[in-house]
PDB file of C-alpha atoms in Angstrom:
ATOM      1  CA  MET I 239     -17.037 -55.344 -43.319  1.00 49.00           C
ATOM      2  CA  GLY I 240     -20.392 -55.689 -41.732  1.00 55.00           C
ATOM      3  CA  GLU I 241     -21.703 -56.823 -38.378  1.00 59.00           C
ATOM      4  CA  GLN I 242     -21.059 -60.454 -39.273  1.00 63.00           C
ATOM      5  CA  ASP I 243     -17.339 -59.690 -39.494  1.00 66.00           C
ATOM      6  CA  ARG I 244     -17.099 -58.176 -36.035  1.00 71.00           C
ATOM      7  CA  GLY I 245     -17.446 -61.222 -33.819  1.00 74.00           C
ATOM      8  CA  TYR I 246     -20.138 -62.906 -31.769  1.00 76.00           C
ATOM      9  CA  HIS I 247     -23.489 -61.178 -31.346  1.00 77.00           C
ATOM     10  CA  ALA I 248     -25.772 -62.035 -28.464  1.00 82.00           C
ATOM     11  CA  GLU I 249     -29.286 -63.130 -29.241  1.00 91.00           C
ATOM     12  CA  ARG I 250     -31.794 -60.383 -28.648  1.00 93.00           C
ATOM     13  CA  VAL I 251     -35.521 -59.847 -28.646  1.00 94.00           C
ATOM     14  CA  ALA I 252     -37.350 -56.786 -29.997  1.00 95.00           C
ATOM     15  CA  VAL I 253     -40.154 -55.305 -27.886  1.00 96.00           C
ATOM     16  CA  SER I 254     -42.515 -52.720 -29.386  1.00 96.00           C
ATOM     17  CA  TYR I 255     -44.071 -49.926 -27.334  1.00 96.00           C
ATOM     18  CA  TRP I 256     -46.845 -47.541 -28.446  1.00 95.00           C
ATOM     19  CA  ASP I 257     -47.767 -44.131 -27.058  1.00 93.00           C
ATOM     20  CA  ALA I 258     -51.200 -42.456 -27.074  1.00 91.00           C
ATOM     21  CA  MET I 259     -50.417 -40.755 -30.397  1.00 92.00           C
ATOM     22  CA  GLY I 260     -49.810 -44.106 -32.106  1.00 92.00           C
ATOM     23  CA  ASN I 261     -46.022 -43.802 -32.342  1.00 94.00           C
ATOM     24  CA  GLU I 262     -44.130 -47.083 -32.123  1.00 95.00           C
ATOM     25  CA  THR I 263     -40.789 -47.388 -30.366  1.00 95.00           C
ATOM     26  CA  VAL I 264     -38.793 -50.605 -30.519  1.00 96.00           C
ATOM     27  CA  ARG I 265     -36.397 -51.532 -27.727  1.00 96.00           C
ATOM     28  CA  TYR I 266     -34.048 -54.501 -27.877  1.00 95.00           C
ATOM     29  CA  PHE I 267     -33.274 -56.716 -24.903  1.00 95.00           C
ATOM     30  CA  ALA I 268     -30.988 -59.703 -24.485  1.00 93.00           C
ATOM     31  CA  ALA I 269     -32.862 -62.918 -25.243  1.00 93.00           C
ATOM     32  CA  ASN I 270     -31.894 -64.423 -21.880  1.00 93.00           C
ATOM     33  CA  VAL I 271     -33.460 -61.558 -19.857  1.00 92.00           C
ATOM     34  CA  PRO I 272     -36.504 -62.833 -17.913  1.00 93.00           C
ATOM     35  CA  ALA I 273     -39.809 -61.454 -19.183  1.00 91.00           C
ATOM     36  CA  GLU I 274     -40.585 -59.867 -15.803  1.00 94.00           C
ATOM     37  CA  GLU I 275     -37.464 -57.706 -16.087  1.00 95.00           C
ATOM     38  CA  ILE I 276     -38.562 -56.130 -19.388  1.00 95.00           C
ATOM     39  CA  PRO I 277     -40.407 -52.890 -18.538  1.00 95.00           C
ATOM     40  CA  GLU I 278     -44.128 -52.646 -19.244  1.00 95.00           C
ATOM     41  CA  THR I 279     -43.918 -48.931 -20.009  1.00 94.00           C
ATOM     42  CA  ILE I 280     -41.241 -46.542 -21.221  1.00 95.00           C
ATOM     43  CA  ASP I 281     -41.158 -42.843 -22.074  1.00 93.00           C
ATOM     44  CA  SER I 282     -41.600 -42.352 -25.798  1.00 92.00           C
ATOM     45  CA  PRO I 283     -38.508 -40.590 -27.183  1.00 93.00           C
ATOM     46  CA  SER I 284     -40.548 -38.819 -29.874  1.00 90.00           C
ATOM     47  CA  THR I 285     -43.346 -37.393 -27.705  1.00 88.00           C
ATOM     48  CA  GLY I 286     -42.310 -37.832 -24.065  1.00 87.00           C
ATOM     49  CA  LEU I 287     -45.597 -39.622 -23.375  1.00 89.00           C
ATOM     50  CA  PRO I 288     -45.692 -42.978 -21.619  1.00 92.00           C
ATOM     51  CA  ALA I 289     -45.621 -45.896 -24.067  1.00 94.00           C
ATOM     52  CA  GLY I 290     -46.823 -49.419 -23.364  1.00 95.00           C
ATOM     53  CA  ARG I 291     -46.756 -52.809 -25.054  1.00 95.00           C
ATOM     54  CA  ASP I 292     -50.490 -52.941 -25.856  1.00 94.00           C
ATOM     55  CA  LYS I 293     -51.038 -51.137 -29.165  1.00 93.00           C
ATOM     56  CA  ALA I 294     -54.823 -51.035 -28.718  1.00 93.00           C
ATOM     57  CA  ASN I 295     -54.626 -49.546 -25.201  1.00 92.00           C
ATOM     58  CA  PRO I 296     -51.562 -47.336 -24.806  1.00 91.00           C
ATOM     59  CA  PRO I 297     -51.070 -45.746 -21.381  1.00 91.00           C
ATOM     60  CA  GLN I 298     -52.420 -42.250 -20.899  1.00 87.00           C
ATOM     61  CA  SER I 299     -50.383 -39.540 -19.233  1.00 79.00           C
ATOM     62  CA  ALA I 300     -51.520 -38.882 -15.690  1.00 73.00           C
ATOM     63  CA  LYS I 301     -51.962 -35.140 -16.099  1.00 73.00           C
ATOM     64  CA  ASN I 302     -50.779 -32.880 -18.856  1.00 67.00           C
ATOM     65  CA  GLU I 303     -49.694 -29.728 -17.045  1.00 74.00           C
ATOM     66  CA  PRO I 304     -48.651 -26.672 -19.014  1.00 82.00           C
ATOM     67  CA  TYR I 305     -45.091 -25.440 -18.750  1.00 86.00           C
ATOM     68  CA  LYS I 306     -44.540 -23.099 -15.813  1.00 88.00           C
ATOM     69  CA  THR I 307     -41.833 -20.498 -15.657  1.00 92.00           C
ATOM     70  CA  HIS I 308     -39.623 -20.011 -12.631  1.00 90.00           C
ATOM     71  CA  LEU I 309     -41.582 -16.852 -11.845  1.00 85.00           C
ATOM     72  CA  ALA I 310     -44.870 -18.792 -11.810  1.00 87.00           C
ATOM     73  CA  TYR I 311     -43.459 -21.217  -9.226  1.00 88.00           C
ATOM     74  CA  VAL I 312     -42.159 -18.343  -7.110  1.00 84.00           C
ATOM     75  CA  LYS I 313     -45.562 -16.644  -7.212  1.00 85.00           C
ATOM     76  CA  GLU I 314     -47.140 -19.851  -5.905  1.00 89.00           C
ATOM     77  CA  ARG I 315     -44.854 -19.808  -2.852  1.00 90.00           C
ATOM     78  CA  ARG I 316     -44.842 -16.079  -2.024  1.00 88.00           C
ATOM     79  CA  THR I 317     -47.529 -13.566  -1.148  1.00 90.00           C
ATOM     80  CA  ASP I 318     -47.352 -10.089  -2.676  1.00 89.00           C
ATOM     81  CA  GLU I 319     -46.174  -8.685   0.676  1.00 92.00           C
ATOM     82  CA  GLU I 320     -43.358 -11.253   0.949  1.00 91.00           C
ATOM     83  CA  ALA I 321     -42.320 -10.528  -2.636  1.00 87.00           C
ATOM     84  CA  ALA I 322     -42.202  -6.780  -1.981  1.00 91.00           C
ATOM     85  CA  GLN I 323     -40.118  -7.336   1.165  1.00 93.00           C
ATOM     86  CA  LEU I 324     -37.666  -9.631  -0.656  1.00 90.00           C
ATOM     87  CA  LEU I 325     -37.363  -7.149  -3.516  1.00 90.00           C
ATOM     88  CA  GLU I 326     -36.645  -4.303  -1.125  1.00 94.00           C
ATOM     89  CA  GLU I 327     -33.969  -6.354   0.676  1.00 94.00           C
ATOM     90  CA  ALA I 328     -32.336  -7.249  -2.627  1.00 93.00           C
ATOM     91  CA  LEU I 329     -32.374  -3.624  -3.754  1.00 93.00           C
ATOM     92  CA  GLN I 330     -30.782  -2.514  -0.477  1.00 93.00           C
ATOM     93  CA  GLN I 331     -28.002  -5.073  -0.913  1.00 93.00           C
ATOM     94  CA  LEU I 332     -27.448  -3.942  -4.501  1.00 93.00           C
ATOM     95  CA  ARG I 333     -27.326  -0.284  -3.505  1.00 92.00           C
ATOM     96  CA  ALA I 334     -24.882  -1.065  -0.685  1.00 92.00           C
ATOM     97  CA  ARG I 335     -22.631  -2.894  -3.106  1.00 91.00           C
ATOM     98  CA  ARG I 336     -22.728  -0.003  -5.583  1.00 91.00           C
ATOM     99  CA  GLY I 337     -22.268   2.577  -2.878  1.00 86.00           C
ATOM    100  CA  THR I 338     -25.572   4.349  -3.486  1.00 80.00           C
ATOM    101  CA  THR I 339     -28.085   4.715  -0.683  1.00 68.00           C
ATOM    102  CA  ALA I 340     -30.837   6.575  -2.530  1.00 60.00           C
ATOM    103  CA  ALA I 341     -34.264   5.208  -1.730  1.00 54.00           C
ATOM    104  CA  SER I 342     -36.717   4.588  -4.502  1.00 49.00           C
TER     105      SER I 342
END
């Protein structure tokens, strides 16, 4: 039993997309879908980079930012004084919950 034994199959068209690293990704669309509804760019599943239909000129990523940790984002939003105040408030709440009131 193969696909031919499983009933009617809709006509489809294959569209190739290339990312900046030269990786090709093929997406299939129904043949009756208007050309303007087929996306010009997709995210490449292998690299995460944008991929376009033009092999010679693939789209470039806007900006390749390094991964930031949660702490890095927090440090962007808080000054050292605000961080110290928040830490002290959190420590006071923790000590109250544990029943200890010793100051550090």
